[in-house]
Short mmCIF file of C-alpha atoms in Angstrom, two decimals:
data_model
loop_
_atom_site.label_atom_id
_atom_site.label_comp_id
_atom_site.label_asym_id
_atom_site.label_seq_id
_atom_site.Cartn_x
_atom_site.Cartn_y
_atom_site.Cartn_z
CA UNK A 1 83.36 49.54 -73.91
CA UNK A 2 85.38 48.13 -76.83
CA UNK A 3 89.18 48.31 -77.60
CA UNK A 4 91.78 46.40 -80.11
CA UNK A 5 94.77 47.43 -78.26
CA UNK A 6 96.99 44.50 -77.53
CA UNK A 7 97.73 44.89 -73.49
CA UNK A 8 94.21 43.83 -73.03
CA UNK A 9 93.63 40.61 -72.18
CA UNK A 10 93.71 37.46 -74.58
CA UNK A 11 91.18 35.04 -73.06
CA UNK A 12 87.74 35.70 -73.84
CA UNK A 13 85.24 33.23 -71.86
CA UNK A 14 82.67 32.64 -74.99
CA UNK A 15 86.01 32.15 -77.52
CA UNK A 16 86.28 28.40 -79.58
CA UNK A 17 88.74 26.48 -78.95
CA UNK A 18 89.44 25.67 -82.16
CA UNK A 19 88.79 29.32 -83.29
CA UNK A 20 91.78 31.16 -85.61
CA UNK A 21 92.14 34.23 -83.30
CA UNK A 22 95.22 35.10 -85.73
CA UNK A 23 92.33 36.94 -87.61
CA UNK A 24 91.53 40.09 -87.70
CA UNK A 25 87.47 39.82 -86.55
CA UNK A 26 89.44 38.44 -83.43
CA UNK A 27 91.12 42.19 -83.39
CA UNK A 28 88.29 43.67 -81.47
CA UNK A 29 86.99 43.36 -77.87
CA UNK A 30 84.51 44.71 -75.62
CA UNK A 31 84.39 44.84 -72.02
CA UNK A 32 81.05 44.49 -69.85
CA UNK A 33 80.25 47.60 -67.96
CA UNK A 34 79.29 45.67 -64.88
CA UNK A 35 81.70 42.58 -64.75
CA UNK A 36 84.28 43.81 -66.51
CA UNK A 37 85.02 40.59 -68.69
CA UNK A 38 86.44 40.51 -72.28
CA UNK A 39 84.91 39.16 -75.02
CA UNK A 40 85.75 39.11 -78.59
CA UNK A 41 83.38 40.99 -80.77
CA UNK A 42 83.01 38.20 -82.96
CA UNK A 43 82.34 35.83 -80.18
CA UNK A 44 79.48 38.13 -79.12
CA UNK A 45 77.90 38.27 -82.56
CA UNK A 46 78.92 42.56 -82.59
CA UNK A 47 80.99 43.96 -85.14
CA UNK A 48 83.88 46.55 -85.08
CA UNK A 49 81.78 49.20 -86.72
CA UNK A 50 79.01 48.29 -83.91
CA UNK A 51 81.52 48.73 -81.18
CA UNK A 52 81.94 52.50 -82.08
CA UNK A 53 78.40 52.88 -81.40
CA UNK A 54 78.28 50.93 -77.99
CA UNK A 55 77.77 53.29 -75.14
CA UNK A 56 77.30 50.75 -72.60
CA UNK A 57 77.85 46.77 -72.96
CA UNK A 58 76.56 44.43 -70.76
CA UNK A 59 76.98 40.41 -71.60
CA UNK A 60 74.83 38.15 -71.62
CA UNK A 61 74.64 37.20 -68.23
CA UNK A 62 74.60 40.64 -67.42
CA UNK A 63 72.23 41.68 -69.58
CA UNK A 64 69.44 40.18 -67.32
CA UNK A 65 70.08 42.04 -64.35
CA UNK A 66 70.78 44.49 -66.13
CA UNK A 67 69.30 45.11 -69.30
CA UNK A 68 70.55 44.81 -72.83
CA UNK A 69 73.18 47.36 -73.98
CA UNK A 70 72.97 50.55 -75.02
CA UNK A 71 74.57 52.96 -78.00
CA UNK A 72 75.17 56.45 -78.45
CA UNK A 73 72.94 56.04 -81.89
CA UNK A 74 71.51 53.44 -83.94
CA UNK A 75 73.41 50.84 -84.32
CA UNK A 76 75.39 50.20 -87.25
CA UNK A 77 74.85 47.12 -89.60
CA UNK A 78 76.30 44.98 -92.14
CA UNK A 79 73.87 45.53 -95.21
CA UNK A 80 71.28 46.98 -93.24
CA UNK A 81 71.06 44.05 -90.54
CA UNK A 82 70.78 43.86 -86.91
CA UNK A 83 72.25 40.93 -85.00
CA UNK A 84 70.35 38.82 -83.08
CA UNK A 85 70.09 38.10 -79.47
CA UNK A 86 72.49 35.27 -78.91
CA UNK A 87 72.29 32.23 -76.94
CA UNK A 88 75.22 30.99 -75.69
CA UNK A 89 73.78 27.81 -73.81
CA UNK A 90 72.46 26.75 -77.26
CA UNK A 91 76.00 28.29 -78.79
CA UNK A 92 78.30 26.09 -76.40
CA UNK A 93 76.38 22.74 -77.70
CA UNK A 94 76.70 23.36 -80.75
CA UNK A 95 73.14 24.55 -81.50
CA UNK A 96 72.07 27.28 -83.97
CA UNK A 97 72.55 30.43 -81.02
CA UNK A 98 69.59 33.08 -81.48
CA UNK A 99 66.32 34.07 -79.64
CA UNK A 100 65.21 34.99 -82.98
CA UNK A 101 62.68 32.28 -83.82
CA UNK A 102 63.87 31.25 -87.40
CA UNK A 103 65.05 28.24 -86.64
CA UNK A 104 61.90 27.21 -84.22
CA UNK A 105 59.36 28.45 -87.24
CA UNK A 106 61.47 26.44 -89.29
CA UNK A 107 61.57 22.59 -87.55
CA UNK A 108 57.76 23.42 -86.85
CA UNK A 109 57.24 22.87 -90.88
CA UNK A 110 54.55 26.00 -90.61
CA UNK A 111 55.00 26.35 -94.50
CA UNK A 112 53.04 24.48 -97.69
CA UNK A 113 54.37 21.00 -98.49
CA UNK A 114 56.13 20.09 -101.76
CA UNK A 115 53.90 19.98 -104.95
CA UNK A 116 57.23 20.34 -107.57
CA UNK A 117 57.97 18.31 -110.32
CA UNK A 118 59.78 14.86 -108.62
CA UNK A 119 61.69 13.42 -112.04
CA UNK A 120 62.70 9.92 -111.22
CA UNK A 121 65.81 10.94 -113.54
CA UNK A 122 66.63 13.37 -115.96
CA UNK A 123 66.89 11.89 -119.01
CA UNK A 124 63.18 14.30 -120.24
CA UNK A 125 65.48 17.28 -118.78
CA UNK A 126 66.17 19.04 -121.90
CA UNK A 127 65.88 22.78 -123.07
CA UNK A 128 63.74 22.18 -124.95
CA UNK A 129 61.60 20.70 -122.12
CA UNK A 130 62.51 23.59 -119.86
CA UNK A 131 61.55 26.36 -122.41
CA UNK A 132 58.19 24.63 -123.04
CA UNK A 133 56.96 24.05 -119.84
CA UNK A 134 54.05 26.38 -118.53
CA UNK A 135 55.45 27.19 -115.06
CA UNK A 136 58.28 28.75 -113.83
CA UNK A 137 58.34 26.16 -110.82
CA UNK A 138 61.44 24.70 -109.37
CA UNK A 139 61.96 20.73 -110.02
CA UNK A 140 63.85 17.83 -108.19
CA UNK A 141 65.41 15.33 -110.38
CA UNK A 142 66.01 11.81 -107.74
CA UNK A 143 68.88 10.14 -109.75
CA UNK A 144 71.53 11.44 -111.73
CA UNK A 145 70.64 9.17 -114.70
CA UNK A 146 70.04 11.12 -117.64
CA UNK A 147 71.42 14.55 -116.74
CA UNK A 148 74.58 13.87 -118.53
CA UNK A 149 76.46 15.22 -115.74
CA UNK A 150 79.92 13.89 -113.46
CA UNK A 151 79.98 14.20 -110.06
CA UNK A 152 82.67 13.15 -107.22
CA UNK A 153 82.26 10.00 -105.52
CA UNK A 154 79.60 10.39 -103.10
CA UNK A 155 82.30 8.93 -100.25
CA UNK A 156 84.51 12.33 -101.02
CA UNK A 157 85.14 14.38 -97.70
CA UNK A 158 85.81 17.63 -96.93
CA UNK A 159 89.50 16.41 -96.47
CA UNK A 160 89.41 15.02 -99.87
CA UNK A 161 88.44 18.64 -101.40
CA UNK A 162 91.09 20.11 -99.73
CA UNK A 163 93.76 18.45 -101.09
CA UNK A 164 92.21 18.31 -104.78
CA UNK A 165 91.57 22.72 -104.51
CA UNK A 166 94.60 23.25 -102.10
CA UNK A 167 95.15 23.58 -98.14
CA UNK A 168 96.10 26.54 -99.05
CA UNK A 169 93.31 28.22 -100.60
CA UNK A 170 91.33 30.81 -99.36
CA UNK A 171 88.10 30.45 -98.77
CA UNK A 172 85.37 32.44 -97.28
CA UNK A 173 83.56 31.28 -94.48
CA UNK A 174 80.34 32.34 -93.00
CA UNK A 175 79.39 32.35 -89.23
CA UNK A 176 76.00 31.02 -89.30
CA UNK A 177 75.38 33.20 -85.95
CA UNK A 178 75.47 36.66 -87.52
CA UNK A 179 75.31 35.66 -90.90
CA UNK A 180 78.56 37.40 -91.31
CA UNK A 181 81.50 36.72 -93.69
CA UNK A 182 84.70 35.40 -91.98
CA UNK A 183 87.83 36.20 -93.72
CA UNK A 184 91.43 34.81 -93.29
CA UNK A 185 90.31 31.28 -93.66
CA UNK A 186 92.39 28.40 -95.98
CA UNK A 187 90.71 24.97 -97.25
CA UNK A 188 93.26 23.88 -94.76
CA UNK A 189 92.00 25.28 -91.28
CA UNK A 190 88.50 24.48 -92.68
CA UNK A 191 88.69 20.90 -93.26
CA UNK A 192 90.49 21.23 -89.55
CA UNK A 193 87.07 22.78 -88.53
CA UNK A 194 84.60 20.63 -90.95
CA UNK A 195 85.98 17.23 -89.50
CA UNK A 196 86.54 18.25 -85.73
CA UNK A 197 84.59 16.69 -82.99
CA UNK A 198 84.36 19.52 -80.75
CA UNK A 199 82.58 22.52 -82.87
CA UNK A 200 82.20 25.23 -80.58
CA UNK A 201 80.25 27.46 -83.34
CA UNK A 202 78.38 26.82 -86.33
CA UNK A 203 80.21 27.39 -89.54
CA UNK A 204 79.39 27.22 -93.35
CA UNK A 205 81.42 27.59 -96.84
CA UNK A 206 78.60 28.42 -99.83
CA UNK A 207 81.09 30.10 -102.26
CA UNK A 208 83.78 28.37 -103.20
CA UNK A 209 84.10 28.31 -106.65
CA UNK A 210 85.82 25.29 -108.16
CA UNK A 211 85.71 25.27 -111.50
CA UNK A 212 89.60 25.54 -112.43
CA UNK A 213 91.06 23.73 -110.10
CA UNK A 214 92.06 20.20 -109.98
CA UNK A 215 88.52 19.01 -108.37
CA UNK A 216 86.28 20.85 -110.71
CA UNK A 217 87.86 19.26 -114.15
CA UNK A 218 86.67 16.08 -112.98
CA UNK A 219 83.04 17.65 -112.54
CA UNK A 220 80.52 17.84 -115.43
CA UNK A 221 77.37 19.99 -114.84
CA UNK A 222 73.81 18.59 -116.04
CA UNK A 223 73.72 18.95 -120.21
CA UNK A 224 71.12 21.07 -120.07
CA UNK A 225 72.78 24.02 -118.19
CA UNK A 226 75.12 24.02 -120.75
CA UNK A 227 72.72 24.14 -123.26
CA UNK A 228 71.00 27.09 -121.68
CA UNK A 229 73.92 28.93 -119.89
CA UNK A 230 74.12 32.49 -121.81
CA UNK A 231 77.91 32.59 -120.36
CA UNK A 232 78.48 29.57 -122.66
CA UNK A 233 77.01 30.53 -125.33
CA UNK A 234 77.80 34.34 -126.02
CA UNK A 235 80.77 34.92 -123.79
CA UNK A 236 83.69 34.81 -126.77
CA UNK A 237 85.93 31.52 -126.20
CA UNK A 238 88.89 33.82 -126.98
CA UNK A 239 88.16 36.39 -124.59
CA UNK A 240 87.60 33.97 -121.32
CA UNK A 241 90.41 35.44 -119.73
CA UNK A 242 91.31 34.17 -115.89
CA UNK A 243 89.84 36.69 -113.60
CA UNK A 244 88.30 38.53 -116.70
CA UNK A 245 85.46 35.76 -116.93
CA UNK A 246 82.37 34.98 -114.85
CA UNK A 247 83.24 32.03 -112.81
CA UNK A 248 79.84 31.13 -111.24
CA UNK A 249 80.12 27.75 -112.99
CA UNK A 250 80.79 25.06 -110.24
CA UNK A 251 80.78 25.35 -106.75
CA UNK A 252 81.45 23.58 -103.96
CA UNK A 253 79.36 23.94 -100.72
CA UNK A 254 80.33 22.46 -97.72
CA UNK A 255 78.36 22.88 -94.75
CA UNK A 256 77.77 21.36 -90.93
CA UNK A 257 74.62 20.41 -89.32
CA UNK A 258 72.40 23.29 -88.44
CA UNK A 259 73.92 25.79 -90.78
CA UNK A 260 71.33 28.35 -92.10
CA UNK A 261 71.41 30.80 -94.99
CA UNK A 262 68.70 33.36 -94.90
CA UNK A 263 66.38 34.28 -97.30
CA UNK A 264 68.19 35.29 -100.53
CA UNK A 265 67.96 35.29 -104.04
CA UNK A 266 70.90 34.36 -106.26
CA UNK A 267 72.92 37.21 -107.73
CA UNK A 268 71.26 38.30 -110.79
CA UNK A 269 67.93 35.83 -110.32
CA UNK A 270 70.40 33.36 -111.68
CA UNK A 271 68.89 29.90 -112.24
CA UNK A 272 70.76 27.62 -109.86
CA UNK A 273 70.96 23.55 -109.40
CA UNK A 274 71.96 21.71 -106.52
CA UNK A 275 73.48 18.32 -106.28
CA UNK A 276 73.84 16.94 -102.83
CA UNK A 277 76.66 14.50 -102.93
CA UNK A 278 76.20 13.38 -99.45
CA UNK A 279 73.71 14.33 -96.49
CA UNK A 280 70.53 16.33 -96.82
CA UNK A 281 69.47 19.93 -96.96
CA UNK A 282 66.12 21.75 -96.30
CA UNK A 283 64.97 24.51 -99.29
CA UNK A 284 62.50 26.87 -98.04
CA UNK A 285 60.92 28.71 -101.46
CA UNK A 286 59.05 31.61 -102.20
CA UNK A 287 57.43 32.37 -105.43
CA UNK A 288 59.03 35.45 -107.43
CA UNK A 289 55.86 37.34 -108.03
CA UNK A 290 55.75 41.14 -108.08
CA UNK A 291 54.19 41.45 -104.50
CA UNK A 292 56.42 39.35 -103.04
CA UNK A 293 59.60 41.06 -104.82
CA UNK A 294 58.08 43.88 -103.35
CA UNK A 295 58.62 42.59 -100.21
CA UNK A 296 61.71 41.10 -100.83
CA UNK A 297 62.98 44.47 -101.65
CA UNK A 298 61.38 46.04 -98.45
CA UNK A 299 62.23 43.56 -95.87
CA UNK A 300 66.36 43.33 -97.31
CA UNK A 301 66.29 46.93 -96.34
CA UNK A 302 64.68 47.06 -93.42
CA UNK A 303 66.46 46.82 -89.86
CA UNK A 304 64.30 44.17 -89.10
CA UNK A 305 66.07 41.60 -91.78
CA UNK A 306 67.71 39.71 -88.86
CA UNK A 307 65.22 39.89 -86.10
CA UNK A 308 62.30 37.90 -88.90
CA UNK A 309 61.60 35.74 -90.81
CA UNK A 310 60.89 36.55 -94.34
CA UNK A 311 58.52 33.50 -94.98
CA UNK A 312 56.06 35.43 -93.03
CA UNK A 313 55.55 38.52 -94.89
CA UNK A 314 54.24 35.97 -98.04
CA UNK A 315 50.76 34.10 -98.57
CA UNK A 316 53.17 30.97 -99.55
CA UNK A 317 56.69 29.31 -99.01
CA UNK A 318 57.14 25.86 -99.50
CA UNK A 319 59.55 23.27 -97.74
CA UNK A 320 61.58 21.15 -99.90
CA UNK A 321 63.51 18.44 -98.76
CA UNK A 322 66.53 16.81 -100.53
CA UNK A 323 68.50 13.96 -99.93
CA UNK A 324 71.73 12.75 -101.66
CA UNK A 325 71.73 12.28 -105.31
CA UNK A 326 68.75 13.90 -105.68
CA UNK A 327 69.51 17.52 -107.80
CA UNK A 328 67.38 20.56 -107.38
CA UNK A 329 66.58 23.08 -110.36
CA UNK A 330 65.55 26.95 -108.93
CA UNK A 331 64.24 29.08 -111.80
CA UNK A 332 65.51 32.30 -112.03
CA UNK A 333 64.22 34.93 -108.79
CA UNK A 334 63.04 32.43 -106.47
CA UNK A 335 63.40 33.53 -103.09
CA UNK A 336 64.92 30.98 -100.86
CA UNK A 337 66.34 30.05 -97.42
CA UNK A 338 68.58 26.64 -96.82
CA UNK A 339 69.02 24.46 -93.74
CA UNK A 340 71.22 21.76 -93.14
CA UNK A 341 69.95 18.90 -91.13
CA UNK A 342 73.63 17.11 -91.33
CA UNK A 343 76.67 17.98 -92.17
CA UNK A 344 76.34 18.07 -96.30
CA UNK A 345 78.82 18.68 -99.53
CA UNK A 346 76.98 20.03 -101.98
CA UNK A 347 77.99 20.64 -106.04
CA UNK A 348 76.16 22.98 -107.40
CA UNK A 349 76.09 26.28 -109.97
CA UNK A 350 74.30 29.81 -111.38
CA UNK A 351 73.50 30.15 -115.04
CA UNK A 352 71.45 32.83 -116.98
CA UNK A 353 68.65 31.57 -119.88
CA UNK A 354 67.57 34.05 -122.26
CA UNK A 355 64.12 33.06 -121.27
CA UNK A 356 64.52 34.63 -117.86
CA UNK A 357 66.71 37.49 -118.91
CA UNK A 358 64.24 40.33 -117.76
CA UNK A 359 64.43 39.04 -114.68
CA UNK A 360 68.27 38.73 -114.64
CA UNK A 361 68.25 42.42 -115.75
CA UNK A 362 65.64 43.38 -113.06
CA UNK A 363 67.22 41.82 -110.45
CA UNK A 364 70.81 43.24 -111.28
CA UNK A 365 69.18 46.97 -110.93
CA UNK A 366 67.79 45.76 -107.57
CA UNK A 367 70.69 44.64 -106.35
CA UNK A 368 72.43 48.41 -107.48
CA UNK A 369 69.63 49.87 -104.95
CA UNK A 370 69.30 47.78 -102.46
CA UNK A 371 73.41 48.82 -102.70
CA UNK A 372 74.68 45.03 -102.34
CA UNK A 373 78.17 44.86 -102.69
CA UNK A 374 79.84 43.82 -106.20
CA UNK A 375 81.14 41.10 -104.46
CA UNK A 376 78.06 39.67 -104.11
CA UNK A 377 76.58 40.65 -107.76
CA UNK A 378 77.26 39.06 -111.04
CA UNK A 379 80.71 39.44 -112.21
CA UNK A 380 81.01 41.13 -115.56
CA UNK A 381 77.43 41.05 -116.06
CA UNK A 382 77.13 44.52 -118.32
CA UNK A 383 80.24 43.51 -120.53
CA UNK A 384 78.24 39.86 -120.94
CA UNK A 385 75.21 41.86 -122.10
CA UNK A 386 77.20 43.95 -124.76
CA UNK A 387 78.63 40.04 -126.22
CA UNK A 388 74.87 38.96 -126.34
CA UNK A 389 73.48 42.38 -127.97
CA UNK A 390 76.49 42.09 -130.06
CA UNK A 391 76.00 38.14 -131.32
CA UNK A 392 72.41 38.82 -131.22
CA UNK A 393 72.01 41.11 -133.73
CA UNK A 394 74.45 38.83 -136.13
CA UNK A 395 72.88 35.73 -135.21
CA UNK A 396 69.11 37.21 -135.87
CA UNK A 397 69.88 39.00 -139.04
CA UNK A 398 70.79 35.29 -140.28
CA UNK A 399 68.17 33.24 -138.39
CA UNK A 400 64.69 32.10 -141.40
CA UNK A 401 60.96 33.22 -140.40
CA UNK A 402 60.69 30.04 -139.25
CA UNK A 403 63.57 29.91 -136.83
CA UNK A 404 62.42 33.25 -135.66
CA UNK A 405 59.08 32.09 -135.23
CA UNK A 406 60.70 29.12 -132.30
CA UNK A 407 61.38 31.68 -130.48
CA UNK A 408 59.20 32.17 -127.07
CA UNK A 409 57.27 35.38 -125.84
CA UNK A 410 60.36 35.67 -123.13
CA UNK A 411 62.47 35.27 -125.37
CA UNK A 412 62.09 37.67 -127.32
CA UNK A 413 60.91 39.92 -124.58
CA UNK A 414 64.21 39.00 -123.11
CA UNK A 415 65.79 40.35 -126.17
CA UNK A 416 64.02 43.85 -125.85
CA UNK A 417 64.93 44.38 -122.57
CA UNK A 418 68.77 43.44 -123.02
CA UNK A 419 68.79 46.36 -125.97
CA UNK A 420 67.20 49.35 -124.10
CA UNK A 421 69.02 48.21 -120.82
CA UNK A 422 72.33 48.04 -122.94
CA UNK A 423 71.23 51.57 -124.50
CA UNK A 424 70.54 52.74 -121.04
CA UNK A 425 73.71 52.12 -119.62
CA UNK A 426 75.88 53.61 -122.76
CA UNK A 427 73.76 57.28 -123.34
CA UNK A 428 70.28 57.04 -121.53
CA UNK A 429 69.54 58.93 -118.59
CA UNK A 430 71.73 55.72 -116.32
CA UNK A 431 74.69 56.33 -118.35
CA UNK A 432 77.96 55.73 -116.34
CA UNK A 433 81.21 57.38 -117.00
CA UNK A 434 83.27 54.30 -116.93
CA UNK A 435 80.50 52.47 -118.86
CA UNK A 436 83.74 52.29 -122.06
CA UNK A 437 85.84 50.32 -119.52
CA UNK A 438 83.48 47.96 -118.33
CA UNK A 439 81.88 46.79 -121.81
CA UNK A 440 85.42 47.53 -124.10
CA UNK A 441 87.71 44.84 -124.56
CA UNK A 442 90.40 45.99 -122.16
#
């Protein structure tokens, strides 16, 4: 049975102390069919849409006497997920809460052990260096030396980034228990939750983007992204207008012991790079080949998302382990899961190389049918492919034989694909209506 009228009543038995219940996820409420106690949806791990479907709820304690609830259909879920079975033993101490065995696979270290690139520092880290190496591996450089890039002071809290964005920022937050997005949430109340002593329910920020704000002007990303970063270099200086720009420059992620974000790959296979500024994280990594996209594709699909683990549906994932100051590089498609050991602020950012542009291109038409939500794709990504095609074809008609000749077999490859996907989108058979308002100047 579920409800959202406000006569029923306002203590629910699995609720946080500490959690906002002024939002709306804290709207909705189901009642067990044989006890007859309230509990928040969002306490229970079940959305509102997957309250409409509930014929007959039965809690957790319930649920062993008498079976797990039932629904008039199949259940509905976010993205095509299924929650997991929650454990609220695990839940009350603070403990990742699910029977799904994730978490259990994961601290068993069942996956191949770290053969990447260790750089003692990055002063070799150059594009140059990255367009001429012969694998598309992810590398860890230990010390910042080198990298040319400005972080925070490694002492800087949660508090501290607060008060540098603004306690009164929104932010989105992510219950690590459903994998669900939380909205309603302010730097504020989260630097209230991140520096509490009594966490009642595992909690992570992993998309806060920083860089205009006070904070991120003090923060310089490694040289060599912004000698690769196709934003930077094609996006028109005069046309970087605020909310008109794609800010996927510098983020801050802030996350408490035993947070976990599944199996993923960065909106548009963006290259990414991590820099822990304090505590540790856990990188689990999974080759981009075709079989495995394959999979990828298949499994973010499938009902069964939530209830496995991706890792084994794949000959090979490999455990990476990173400590403070040491910055991780992830090529662009890499399929990859992250848990935190401790709590952990890391700086990080997405970037697209025109050596990995078929990918970026690939990935973006996943994304349109696997039907993720823009939110969650790369903003303005077909108006930043007309700039490129558009400074492309000036900068090539200028460029010798022998500058022409420096450029790679992805490269150019890259190039290719950016044309006929550009050509696609304006009168191929993909052509979209709107396609004048998202690549004109307006």
């Amino acid at each position: 049975m579920s409800s959202s009228d406000s006569d029923e009543p306002q203590e629910c038995p699995m609720c946080c102390e500490d959690a906002p219940i002024e939002l709306p996820s804290y709207t909705t409420w189901l009642q067990c069919d044989t006890c007859e106690e309230w509990y928040h949806g969002i306490c229970v791990g079940i959305s509102a849409s997957e309250c409409d479907c509930i014929d007959k709820y039965h809690c957790r304690k319930c649920a062993e006497t008498h079976g797990p609830s039932s629904y008039k259909g199949p259940a509905l879920r976010r993205s095509g997920r299924s929650h997991a079975a929650v454990d609220y033993n695990k839940l009350n101490e603070g403990q990742p809460a699910t029977f799904n065995q994730y978490l259990l696979r994961l601290e068993a270290g069942e996956f191949a052990e770290d053969d990447f690139e260790h750089l003692d520092d990055g002063h070799t880290v150059t594009a140059e260096w990255i367009r001429s190496r012969d694998t598309n591996d992810p590398f860890i450089v230990e010390s910042a030396a080198g990298l040319g890039m400005e972080m925070p002071d490694q002492a800087t809290t949660v508090n501290d980034v607060a008060n540098a964005v603004g306690r009164d920022t929104a932010v989105s937050v992510m219950d690590v228990l459903t994998q669900n997005e939380l909205s309603g949430w302010t730097l504020g109340a989260w630097s209230e939750y991140f520096h509490s002593t009594n966490r009642r329910r595992v909690l992570n920020v992993i998309s806060l983007e920083i860089s205009d704000t006070v904070l991120g002007a003090k923060i310089r990303r490694p040289r060599v992204v912004d000698e690769l970063d196709l934003v930077e270099k094609y996006w028109p200086e005069a046309k970087r207008k605020p909310n008109r720009f794609p800010r996927v420059k510098t983020y801050c992620l802030m996350s408490v012991q035993n947070a976990y974000t599944d199996f993923h790959v960065d909106f548009s296979a963006t290259w990414v790079y991590y820099h822990v500024l304090s505590g540790e994280k856990a990188f689990y990594l999974i080759p981009p080949t075709p079989s495995n996209m394959r999979k990828y594709e298949s499994w973010s699909k499938s009902p069964e998302q939530a209830v496995s683990l991706f890792a084994e549906n794949v000959k090979q994932c490999f455990e990476v382990h990173l400590k403070a100051g040491h910055t991780l590089f992830i090529p662009a498609g890499w399929i990859h899961a992250v848990f935190t050991p401790v709590d952990t602020i890391v700086i990080g950012g997405n970037f697209m190389t025109m050596q990995s542009l078929n990918t970026h291109i690939g990935t973006y038409k996943l994304e349109a049918r696997t039907k993720v939500p823009a939110r969650y794709r790369f903003p303005f990504f077909i108006k930043l492919c007309r700039y490129m095609t558009e400074l492309l074809a000036k900068r090539w008609a200028k460029l010798t034989s022998q500058d022409k000749a420096k450029w790679t077999l992805d490269e150019l490859e890259g190039a290719f694909v950016l044309a006929s996907y550009l050509e696609s989108k304006l009168v191929g058979d993909e052509c979209d209506v709107d396609i004048a308002k998202v690549v004109g100047d307006k």
